[in-house]
Coordinates of C-alpha atoms in Angstrom, one line a residue:
Chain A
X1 CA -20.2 -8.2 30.7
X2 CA -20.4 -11.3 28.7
X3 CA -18.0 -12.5 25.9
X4 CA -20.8 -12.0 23.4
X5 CA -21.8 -8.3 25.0
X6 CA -17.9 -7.1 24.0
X7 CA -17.6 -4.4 22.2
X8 CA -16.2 -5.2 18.7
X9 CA -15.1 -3.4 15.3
X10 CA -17.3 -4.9 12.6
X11 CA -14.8 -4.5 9.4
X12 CA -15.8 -2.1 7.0
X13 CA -14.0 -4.6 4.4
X14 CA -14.5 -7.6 2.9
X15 CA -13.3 -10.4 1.1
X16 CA -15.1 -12.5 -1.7
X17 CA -12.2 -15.7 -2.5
X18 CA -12.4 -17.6 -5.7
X19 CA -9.8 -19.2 -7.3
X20 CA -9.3 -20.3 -11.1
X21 CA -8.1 -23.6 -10.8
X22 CA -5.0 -24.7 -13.5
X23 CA -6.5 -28.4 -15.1
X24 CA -4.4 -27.9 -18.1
X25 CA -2.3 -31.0 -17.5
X26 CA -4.7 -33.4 -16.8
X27 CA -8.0 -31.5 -18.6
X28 CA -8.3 -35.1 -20.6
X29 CA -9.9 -36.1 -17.3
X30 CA -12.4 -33.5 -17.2
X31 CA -13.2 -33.8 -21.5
X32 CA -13.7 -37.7 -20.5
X33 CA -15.9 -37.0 -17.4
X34 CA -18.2 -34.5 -19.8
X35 CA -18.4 -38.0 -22.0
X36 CA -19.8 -40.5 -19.0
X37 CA -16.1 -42.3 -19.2
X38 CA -13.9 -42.1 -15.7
X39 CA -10.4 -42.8 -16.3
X40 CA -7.4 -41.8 -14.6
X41 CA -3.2 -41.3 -15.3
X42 CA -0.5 -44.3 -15.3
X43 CA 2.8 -43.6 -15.5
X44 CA 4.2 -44.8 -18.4
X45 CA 7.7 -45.3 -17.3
X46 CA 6.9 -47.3 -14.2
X47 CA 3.3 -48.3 -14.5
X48 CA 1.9 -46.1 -10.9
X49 CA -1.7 -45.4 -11.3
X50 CA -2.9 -42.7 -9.1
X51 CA -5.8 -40.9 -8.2
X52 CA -6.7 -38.0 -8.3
X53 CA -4.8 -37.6 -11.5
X54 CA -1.9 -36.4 -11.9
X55 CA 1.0 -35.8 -14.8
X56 CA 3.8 -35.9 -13.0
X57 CA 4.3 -39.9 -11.3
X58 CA 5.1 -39.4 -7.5
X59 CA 6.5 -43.1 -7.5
X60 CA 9.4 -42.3 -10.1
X61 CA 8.8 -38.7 -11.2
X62 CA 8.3 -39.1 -14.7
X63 CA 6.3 -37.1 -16.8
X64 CA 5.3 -39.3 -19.4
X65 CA 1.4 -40.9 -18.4
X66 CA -1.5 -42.4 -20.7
X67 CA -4.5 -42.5 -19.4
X68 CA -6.6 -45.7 -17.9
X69 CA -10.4 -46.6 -18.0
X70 CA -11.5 -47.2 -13.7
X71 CA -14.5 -48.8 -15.2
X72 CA -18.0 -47.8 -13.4
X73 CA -18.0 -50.4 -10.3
X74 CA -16.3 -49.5 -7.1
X75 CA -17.3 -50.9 -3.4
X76 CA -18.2 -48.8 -0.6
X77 CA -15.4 -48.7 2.0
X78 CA -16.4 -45.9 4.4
X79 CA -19.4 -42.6 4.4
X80 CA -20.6 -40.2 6.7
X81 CA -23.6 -38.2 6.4
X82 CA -23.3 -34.5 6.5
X83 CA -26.0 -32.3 8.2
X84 CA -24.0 -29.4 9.2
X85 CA -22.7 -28.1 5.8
X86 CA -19.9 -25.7 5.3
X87 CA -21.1 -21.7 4.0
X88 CA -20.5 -22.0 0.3
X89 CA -22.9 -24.8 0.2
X90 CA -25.7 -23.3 2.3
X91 CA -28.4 -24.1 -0.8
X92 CA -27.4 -27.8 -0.5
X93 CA -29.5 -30.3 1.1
X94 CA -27.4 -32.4 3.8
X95 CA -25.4 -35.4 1.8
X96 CA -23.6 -38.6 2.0
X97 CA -19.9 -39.0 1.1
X98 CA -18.6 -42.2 0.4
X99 CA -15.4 -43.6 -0.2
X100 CA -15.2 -46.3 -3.3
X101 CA -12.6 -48.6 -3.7
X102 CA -12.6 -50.3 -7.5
X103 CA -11.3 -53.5 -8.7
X104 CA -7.6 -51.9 -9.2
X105 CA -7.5 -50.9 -5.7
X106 CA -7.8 -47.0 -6.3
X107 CA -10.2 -45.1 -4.1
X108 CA -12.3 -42.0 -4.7
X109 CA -13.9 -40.1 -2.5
X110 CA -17.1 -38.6 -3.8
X111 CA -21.2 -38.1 -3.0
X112 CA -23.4 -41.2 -2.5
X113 CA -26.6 -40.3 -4.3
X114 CA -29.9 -42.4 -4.1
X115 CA -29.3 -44.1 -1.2
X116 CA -30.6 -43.0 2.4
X117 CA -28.1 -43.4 5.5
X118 CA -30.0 -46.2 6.7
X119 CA -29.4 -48.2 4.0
X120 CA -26.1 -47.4 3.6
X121 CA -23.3 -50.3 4.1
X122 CA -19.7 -51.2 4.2
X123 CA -19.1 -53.1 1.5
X124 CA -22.4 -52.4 -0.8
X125 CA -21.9 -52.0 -4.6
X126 CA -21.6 -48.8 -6.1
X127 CA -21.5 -47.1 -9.8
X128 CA -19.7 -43.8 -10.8
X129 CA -21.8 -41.3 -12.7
X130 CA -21.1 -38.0 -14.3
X131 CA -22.6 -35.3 -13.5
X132 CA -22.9 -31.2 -14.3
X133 CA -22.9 -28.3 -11.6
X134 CA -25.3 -25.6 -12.1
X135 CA -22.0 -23.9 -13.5
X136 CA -21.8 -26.3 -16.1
X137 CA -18.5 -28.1 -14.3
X138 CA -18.3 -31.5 -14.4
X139 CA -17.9 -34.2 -11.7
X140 CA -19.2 -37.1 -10.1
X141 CA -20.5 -38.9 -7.9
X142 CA -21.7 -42.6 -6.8
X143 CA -24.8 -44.3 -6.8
X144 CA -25.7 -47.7 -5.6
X145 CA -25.0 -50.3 -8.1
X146 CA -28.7 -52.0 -9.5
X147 CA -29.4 -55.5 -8.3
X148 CA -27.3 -58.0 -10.5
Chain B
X1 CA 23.0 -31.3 20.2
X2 CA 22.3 -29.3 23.4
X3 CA 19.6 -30.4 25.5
X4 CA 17.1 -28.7 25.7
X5 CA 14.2 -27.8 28.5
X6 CA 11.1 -26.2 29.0
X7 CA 11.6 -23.3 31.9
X8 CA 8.5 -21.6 31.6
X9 CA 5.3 -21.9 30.6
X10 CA 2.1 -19.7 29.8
X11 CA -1.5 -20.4 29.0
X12 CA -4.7 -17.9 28.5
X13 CA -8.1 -18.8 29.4
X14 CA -10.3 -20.8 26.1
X15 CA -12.9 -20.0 24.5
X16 CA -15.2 -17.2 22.9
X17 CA -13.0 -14.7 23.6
X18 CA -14.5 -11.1 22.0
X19 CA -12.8 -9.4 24.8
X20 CA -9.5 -9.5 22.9
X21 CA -7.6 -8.4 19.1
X22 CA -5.0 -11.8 18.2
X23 CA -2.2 -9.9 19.6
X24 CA -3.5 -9.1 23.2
X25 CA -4.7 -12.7 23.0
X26 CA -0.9 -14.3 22.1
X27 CA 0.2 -11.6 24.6
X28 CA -1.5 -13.5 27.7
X29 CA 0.5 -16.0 27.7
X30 CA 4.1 -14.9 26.7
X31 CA 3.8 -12.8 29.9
X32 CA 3.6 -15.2 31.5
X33 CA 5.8 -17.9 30.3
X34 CA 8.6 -14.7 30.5
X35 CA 7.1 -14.8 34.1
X36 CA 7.3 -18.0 34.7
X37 CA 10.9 -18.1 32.9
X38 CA 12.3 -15.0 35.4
X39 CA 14.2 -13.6 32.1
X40 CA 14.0 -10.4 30.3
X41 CA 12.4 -10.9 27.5
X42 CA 15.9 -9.0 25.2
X43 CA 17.4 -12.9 26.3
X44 CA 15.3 -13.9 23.5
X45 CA 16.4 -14.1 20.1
X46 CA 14.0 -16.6 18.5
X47 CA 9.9 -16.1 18.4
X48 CA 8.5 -19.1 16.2
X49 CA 4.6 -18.8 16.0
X50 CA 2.4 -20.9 15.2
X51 CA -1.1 -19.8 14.1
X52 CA -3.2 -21.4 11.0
X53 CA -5.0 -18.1 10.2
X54 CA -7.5 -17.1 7.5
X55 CA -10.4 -16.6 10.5
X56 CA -8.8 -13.5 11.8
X57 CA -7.8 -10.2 10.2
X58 CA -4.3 -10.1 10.4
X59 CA -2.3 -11.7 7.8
X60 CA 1.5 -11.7 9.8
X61 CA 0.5 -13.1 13.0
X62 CA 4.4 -13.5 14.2
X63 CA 5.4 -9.6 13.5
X64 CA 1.7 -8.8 15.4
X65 CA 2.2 -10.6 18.2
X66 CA 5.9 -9.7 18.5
X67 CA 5.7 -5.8 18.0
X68 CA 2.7 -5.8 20.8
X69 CA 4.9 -7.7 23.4
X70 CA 8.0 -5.8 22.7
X71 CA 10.0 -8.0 21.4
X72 CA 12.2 -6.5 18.6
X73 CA 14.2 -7.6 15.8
X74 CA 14.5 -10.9 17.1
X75 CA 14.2 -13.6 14.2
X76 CA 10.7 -15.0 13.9
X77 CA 8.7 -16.8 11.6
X78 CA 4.9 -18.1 11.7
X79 CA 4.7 -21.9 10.9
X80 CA 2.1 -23.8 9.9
X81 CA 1.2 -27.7 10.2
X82 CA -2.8 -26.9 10.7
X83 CA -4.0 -28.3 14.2
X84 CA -0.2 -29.6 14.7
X85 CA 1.4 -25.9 14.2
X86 CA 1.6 -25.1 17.9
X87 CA 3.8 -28.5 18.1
X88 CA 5.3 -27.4 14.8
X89 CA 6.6 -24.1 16.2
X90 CA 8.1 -25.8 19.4
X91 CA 10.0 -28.1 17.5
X92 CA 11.4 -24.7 15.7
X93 CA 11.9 -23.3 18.6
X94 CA 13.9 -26.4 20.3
X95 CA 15.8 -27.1 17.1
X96 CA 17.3 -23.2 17.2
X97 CA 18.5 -24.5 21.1
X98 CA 19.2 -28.0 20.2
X99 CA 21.7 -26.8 17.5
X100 CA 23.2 -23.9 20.0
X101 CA 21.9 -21.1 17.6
X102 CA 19.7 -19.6 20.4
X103 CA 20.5 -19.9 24.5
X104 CA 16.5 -19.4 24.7
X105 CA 13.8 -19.0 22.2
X106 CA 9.9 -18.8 22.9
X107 CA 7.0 -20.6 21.1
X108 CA 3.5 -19.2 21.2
X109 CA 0.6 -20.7 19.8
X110 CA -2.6 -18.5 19.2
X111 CA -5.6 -18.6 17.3
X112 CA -8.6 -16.5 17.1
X113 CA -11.3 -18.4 15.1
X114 CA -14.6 -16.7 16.5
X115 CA -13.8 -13.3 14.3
X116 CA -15.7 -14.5 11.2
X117 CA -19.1 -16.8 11.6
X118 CA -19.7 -20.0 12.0
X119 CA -20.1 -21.4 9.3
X120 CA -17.1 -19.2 7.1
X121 CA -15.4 -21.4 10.3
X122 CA -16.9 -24.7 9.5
X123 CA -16.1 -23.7 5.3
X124 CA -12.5 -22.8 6.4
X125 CA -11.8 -26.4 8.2
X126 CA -13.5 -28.0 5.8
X127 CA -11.0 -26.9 3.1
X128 CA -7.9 -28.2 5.2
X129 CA -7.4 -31.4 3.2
X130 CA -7.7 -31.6 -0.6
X131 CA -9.6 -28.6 -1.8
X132 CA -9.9 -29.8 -5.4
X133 CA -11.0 -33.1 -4.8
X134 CA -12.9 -33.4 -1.5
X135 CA -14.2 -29.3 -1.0
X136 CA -14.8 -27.9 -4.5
X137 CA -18.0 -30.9 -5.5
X138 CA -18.8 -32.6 -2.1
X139 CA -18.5 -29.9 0.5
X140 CA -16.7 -31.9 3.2
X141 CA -16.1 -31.0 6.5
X142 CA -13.6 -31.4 9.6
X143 CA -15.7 -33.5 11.4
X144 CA -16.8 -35.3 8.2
X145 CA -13.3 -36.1 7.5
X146 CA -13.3 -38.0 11.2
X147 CA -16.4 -39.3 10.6
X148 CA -15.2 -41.7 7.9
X149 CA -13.1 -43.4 10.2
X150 CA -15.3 -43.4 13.0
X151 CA -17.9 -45.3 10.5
X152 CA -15.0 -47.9 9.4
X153 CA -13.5 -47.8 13.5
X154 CA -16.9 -49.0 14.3
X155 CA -17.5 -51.5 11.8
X156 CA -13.9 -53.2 12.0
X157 CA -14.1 -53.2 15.8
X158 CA -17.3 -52.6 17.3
X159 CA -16.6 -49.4 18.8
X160 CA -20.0 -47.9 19.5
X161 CA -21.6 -44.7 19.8
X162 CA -21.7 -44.8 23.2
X163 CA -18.0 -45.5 24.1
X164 CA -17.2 -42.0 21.9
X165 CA -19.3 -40.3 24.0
X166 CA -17.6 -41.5 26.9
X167 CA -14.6 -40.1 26.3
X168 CA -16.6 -37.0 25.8
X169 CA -17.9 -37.3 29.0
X170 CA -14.7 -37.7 30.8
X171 CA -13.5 -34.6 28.4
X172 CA -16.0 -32.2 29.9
X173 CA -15.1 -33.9 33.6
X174 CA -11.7 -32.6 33.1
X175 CA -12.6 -29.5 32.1
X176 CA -14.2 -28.9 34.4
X177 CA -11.8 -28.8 36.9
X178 CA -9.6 -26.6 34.6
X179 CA -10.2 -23.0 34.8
X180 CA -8.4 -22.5 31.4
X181 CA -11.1 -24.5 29.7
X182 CA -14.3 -23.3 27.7
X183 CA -16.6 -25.6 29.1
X184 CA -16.8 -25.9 32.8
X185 CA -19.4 -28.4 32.6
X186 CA -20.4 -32.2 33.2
X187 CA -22.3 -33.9 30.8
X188 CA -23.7 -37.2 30.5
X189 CA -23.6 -40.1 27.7
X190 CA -27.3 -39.5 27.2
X191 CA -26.7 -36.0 26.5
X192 CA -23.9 -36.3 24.3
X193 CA -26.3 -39.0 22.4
X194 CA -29.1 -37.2 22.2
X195 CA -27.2 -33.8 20.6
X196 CA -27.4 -33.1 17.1
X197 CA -25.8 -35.0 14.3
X198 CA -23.0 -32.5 12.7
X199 CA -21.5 -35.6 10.2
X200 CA -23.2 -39.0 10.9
X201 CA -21.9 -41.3 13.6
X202 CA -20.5 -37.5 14.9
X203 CA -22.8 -35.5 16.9
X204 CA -22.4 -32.1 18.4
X205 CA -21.5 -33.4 21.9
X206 CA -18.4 -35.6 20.1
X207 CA -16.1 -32.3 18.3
X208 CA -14.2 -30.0 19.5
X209 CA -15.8 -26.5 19.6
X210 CA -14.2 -23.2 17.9
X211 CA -12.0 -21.3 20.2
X212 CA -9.9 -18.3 20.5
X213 CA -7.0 -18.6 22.9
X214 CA -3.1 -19.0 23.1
X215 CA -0.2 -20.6 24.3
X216 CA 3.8 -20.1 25.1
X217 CA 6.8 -21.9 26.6
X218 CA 10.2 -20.6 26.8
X219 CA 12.8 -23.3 25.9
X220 CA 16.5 -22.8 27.2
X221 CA 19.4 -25.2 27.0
X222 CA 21.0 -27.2 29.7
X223 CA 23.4 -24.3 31.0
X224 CA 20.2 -21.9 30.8
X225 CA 18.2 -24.2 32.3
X226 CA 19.6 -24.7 35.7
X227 CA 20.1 -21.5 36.1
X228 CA 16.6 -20.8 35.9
X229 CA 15.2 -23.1 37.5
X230 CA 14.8 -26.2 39.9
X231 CA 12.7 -28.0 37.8
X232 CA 13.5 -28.1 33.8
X233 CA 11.2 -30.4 32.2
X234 CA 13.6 -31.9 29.2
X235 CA 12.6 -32.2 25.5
X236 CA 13.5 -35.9 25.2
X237 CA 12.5 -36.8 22.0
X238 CA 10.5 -35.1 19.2
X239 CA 8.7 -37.5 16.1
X240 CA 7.4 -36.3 13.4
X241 CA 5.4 -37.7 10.2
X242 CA 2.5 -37.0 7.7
X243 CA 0.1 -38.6 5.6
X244 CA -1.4 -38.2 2.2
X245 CA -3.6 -34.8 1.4
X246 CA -6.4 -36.8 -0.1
X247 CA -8.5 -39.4 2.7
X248 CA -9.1 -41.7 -0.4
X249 CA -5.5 -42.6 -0.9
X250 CA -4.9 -44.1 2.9
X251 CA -4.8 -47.9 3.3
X252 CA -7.4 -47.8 6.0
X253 CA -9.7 -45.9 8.4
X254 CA -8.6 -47.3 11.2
X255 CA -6.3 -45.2 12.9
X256 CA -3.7 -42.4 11.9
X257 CA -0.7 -43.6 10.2
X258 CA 1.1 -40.6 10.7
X259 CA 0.2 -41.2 14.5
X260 CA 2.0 -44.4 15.0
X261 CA 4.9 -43.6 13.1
X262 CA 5.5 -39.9 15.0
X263 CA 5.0 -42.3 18.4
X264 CA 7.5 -44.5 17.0
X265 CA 10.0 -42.0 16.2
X266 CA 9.7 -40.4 19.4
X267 CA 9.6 -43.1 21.6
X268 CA 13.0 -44.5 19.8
X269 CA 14.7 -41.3 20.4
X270 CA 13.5 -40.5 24.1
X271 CA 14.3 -44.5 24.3
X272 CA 11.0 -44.2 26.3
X273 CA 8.3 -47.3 25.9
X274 CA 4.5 -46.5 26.3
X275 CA 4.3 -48.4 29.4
X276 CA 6.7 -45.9 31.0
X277 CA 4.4 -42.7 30.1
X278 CA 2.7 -41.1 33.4
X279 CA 0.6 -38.7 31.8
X280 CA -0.4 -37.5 28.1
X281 CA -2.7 -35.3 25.9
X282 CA -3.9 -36.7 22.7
X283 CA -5.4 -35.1 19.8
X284 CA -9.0 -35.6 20.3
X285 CA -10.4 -33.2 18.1
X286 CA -13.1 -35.9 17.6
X287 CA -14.0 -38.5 20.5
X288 CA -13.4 -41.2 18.1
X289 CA -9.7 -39.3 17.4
X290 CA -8.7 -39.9 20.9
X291 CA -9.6 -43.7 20.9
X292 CA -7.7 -43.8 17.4
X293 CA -4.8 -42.6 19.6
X294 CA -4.6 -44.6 22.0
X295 CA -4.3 -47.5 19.8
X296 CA -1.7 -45.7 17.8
X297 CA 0.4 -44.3 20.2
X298 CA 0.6 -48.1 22.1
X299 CA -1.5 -47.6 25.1
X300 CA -3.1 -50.3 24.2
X301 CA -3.6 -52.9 21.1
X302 CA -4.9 -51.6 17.7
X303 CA -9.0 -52.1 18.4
X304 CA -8.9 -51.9 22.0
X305 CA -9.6 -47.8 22.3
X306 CA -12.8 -47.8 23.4
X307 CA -12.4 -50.6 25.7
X308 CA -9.6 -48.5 27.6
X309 CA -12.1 -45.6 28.2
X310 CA -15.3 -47.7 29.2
X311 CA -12.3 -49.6 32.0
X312 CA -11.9 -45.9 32.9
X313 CA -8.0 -46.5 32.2
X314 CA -7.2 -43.2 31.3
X315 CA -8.8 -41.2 34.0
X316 CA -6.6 -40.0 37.2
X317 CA -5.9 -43.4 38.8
X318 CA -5.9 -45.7 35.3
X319 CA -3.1 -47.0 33.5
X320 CA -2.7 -44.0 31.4
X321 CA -4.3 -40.7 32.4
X322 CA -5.2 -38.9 29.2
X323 CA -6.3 -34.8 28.9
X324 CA -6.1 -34.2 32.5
X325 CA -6.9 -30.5 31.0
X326 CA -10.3 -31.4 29.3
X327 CA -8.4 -31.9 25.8
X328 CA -9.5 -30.3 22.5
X329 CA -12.7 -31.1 23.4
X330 CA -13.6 -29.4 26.4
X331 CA -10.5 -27.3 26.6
X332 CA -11.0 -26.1 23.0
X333 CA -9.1 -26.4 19.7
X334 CA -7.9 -23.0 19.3
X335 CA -6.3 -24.6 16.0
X336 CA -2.4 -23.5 16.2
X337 CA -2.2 -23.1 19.8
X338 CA -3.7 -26.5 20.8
X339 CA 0.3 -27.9 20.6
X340 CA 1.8 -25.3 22.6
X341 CA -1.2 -25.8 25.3
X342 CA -0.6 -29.7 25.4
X343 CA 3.0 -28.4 26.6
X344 CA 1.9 -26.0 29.0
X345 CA 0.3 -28.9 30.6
X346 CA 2.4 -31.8 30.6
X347 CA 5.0 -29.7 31.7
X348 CA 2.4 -28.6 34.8
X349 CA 1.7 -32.3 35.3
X350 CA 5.5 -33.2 35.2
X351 CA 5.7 -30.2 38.2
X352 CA 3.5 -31.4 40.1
X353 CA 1.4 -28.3 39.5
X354 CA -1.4 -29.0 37.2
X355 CA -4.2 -28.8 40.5
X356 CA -5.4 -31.6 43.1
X357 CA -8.1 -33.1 41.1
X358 CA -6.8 -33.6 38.1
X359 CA -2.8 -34.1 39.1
X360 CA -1.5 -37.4 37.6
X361 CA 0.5 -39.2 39.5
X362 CA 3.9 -39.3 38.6
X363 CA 5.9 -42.3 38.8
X364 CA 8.7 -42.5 36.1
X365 CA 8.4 -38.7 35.5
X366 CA 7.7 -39.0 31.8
X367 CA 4.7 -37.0 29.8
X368 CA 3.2 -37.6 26.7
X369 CA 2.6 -34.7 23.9
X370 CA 0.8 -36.3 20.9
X371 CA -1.0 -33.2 18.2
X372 CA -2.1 -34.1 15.2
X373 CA -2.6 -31.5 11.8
X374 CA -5.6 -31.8 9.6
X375 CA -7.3 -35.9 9.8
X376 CA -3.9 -37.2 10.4
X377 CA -2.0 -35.3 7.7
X378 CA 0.5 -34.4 10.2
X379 CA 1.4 -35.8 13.2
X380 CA 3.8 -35.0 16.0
X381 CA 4.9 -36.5 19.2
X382 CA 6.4 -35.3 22.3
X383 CA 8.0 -36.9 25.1
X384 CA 9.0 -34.8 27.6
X385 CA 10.9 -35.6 31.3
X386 CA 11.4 -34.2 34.9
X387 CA 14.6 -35.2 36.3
X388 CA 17.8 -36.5 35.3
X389 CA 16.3 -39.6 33.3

């Protein structure tokens, strides 16, 4: 008998999982996203900015943060393309993540849109944009930057 | 600290395996590292497990696996450090030994990841970095993860898409000569080329597959040991490190930070150099992960990776022989026992034992164990040691 031919107990149970994410300390991210502006935390007591953001600096572990425009520009460090795509995003066409690095050094990971893998590059210039899920979430992603 | 040895070692057969619940499957090889040991199993007083979960359907994989084998009320615990958490548990285990709280304690590894689909799999995997910020809007996956540095690897240092599938090539060669493995078959570079692109350079033919299977070793200290047994194969020196959740806050993607600085730990307290390793597994969940390693663990300088596996350096008969037992990728990736199996082997290399065609030669008697968790979010390293060294 084959591995595949063995008898097996198909669970009468199953198990939908999804989670209601907390955003409450750093929501202003999400209100500025909805407006087209990215911006991220830096502490205020010793000047760390990070990304993703977060309210609580893990240089010095103060809580007190303001929050700091990243601009649109970033430049592409490292992508893949991905053609076999996880269950929950079955509908979605196959896509390109990209790393972006922008002029402070922070990097974000997030979709390169408008671009096909061929023309891809290390190094190519990239702008953020906001965008809204089907849900009505936001988030974003990159695009190639327009000829200067 | 007490030193502390592996005496016996178990290992189940890889793969899809239908045939077995996660507790039969774990049970495999504790009977035979027990076996291999020559103790009763009431000697032990430790189990640490080491099983990610979430892809099968029991939720206490340490009190499963224990009450099926029989062993009772000893203390347990499941850990986790994702691909790492079969290295993870036999650091537990070694440190209850090392500190004289146990005379023997057992680490098994298991995993059963073919229990829900494929792609609830591939969704699961996915998620093991930072859910919020690289799952919940861009969907990305295990080998995507890889990928990135593959795409930077190659750009940086020319590494091409052929030398990956080398080491994919001499992968399946390895395998099969291992019974234990999944796949028992060659392939060729021109296969592995031509298979299907899963995350862009990564193709089918360059990851790991999803397996089920399991791993144990029984650890005893010195006094233990040689009783036992002839030939103890000595923990030397463990390292351990880890890396940030989210790929976008790493310097580079260039190689695995965590790596290097588990290797460097270990190395320091085994007072081992890489030129003095015989044999080692590396983490090559991805081909492009094993060439990361080599440059990371000093086999050779940072950028020359692929360059080692075109020379053939790391076959039986090279410099370094790496996965002498087909490695994650033609062995399989049973996630949490992947550690424990890169133990099971060394210490069968170290032996003597591991099989004629696919025995290293050993000349200073020191193996290599290096497992990493996640896309370099944990790291460990392992030297281990025959003889008095």
């Amino acid at each position: 008998m084959t591995q595949e031919e063995q008898p097996t107990l198909h669970s009468r149970r199953s198990l939908t999982l999804r989670f209601d994410i907390p955003i409450s300390r750093t929501r202003e991210f999400w209100d500025a996203l909805g407006e087209g502006r990215f911006v991220t935390t830096r502490c205020s007591a010793c000047g760390n900015v990070s990304f993703p953001p977060q309210a609580d600096c893990p240089r010095c572990m103060s809580d007190r943060f303001e929050w700091v425009d990243l601009g649109r520009e970033a430049k592409l460090v490292t992508y893949t393309y991905v053609q076999v795509t996880p269950a929950s995003f079955v509908n979605d066409d196959p896509y390109i993540v990209a790393i972006g690095e922008f002029e402070n050094g922070v990097k974000v990971l997030a979709w390169l849109l408008g671009v096909s893998l061929e023309k891809a590059k290390v190094g190519m210039k990239l702008t953020v944009e906001a965008r809204r899920s089907n849900e009505g979430n936001p988030y974003y992603v990159f695009v190639p930057s327009p000829p200067s | 600290m007490n030193r502390v040895a592996i005496v016996g070692a178990g290992h189940s057969k890889f793969g899809r395996r239908k045939d077995v619940n996660v507790a039969e499957l774990a049970f495999e090889s504790i009977k035979q590292a027990v076996t291999d040991a020559g103790i009763d199993r009431k000697e032990i007083k430790n189990v640490v497990v080491g099983s990610a979960g979430g892809w099968y359907e029991e939720s206490l994989p340490a009190v499963i696996v224990n009450e099926y084998a029989g062993l009772r009320s000893v203390g347990t615990m499941r850990v986790e450090a994702a691909c790492a958490s079969g290295s993870a548990a036999v650091k537990a285990a070694h440190d209850s030994v090392a500190t004289g709280e146990s005379d023997l304690a057992l680490a098994v590894g298991v995993e059963k990841m073919t229990e829900v689909d494929t792609m609830t799999s591939v969704e699961l995997i996915g998620r093991a970095g930072s859910y919020m910020w690289e799952f919940e809007n861009y969907g990305m996956t295990f080998p995507a993860y890889y990928a990135l540095y593959a795409v930077s690897h190659m750009n940086r240092f020319k590494t091409t898409e052929e030398d990956m599938a080398r080491v994919a090539v001499k992968a399946h060669h390895y395998g099969s000569l291992n019974p234990n493995a999944q796949f028992q078959k060659e392939i060729t570079v021109e296969k592995v080329l031509a298979s299907q692109v899963v995350a862009w350079p990564l193709k089918l033919y360059d990851a790991c597959p999803l397996t089920d299977g399991s791993a144990a070793v029984v650890l005893a200290n010195e006094e233990v040991a040689r009783r036992l047994t002839d030939t103890p194969v000595w923990i030397k020196g463990i390292g351990y490190s880890s890396d940030s959740a989210n790929l976008s806050k790493r310097d580079d993607y260039l190689g695995l930070t965590a790596s290097v600085e588990a290797g460097r730990r270990a190395y320091q307290i085994a007072k081992v150099t890489p030129r003095q390793v015989d044999v080692a597994t590396c983490h090559d969940c991805f081909t492009i992960a094993e060439i990361m390693a080599y440059e990371d663990l000093g086999f050779c300088e940072k950028g020359d990776g692929a360059k080692l596996v075109r020379e053939g350096q790391t076959e039986v008969g090279g410099r370094i022989p790496v996965n002498l037992d087909g490695g994650l990728k033609a062995k399989g990736h049973p996630i949490g026992a992947t550690g424990v199996s890169m133990m099971v082997e060394i210490t069968k290399q170290l032996r003597g034992e591991a099989g004629s065609n696919r025995q290293a030669p050993i000349k200073n008697g020191i193996g290599l164990v290096h497992n990493v968790g996640g896309t370099g979010h944990y790291a460990y390293v392992t030297i281990l040691s025959r003889g008095e060294q």
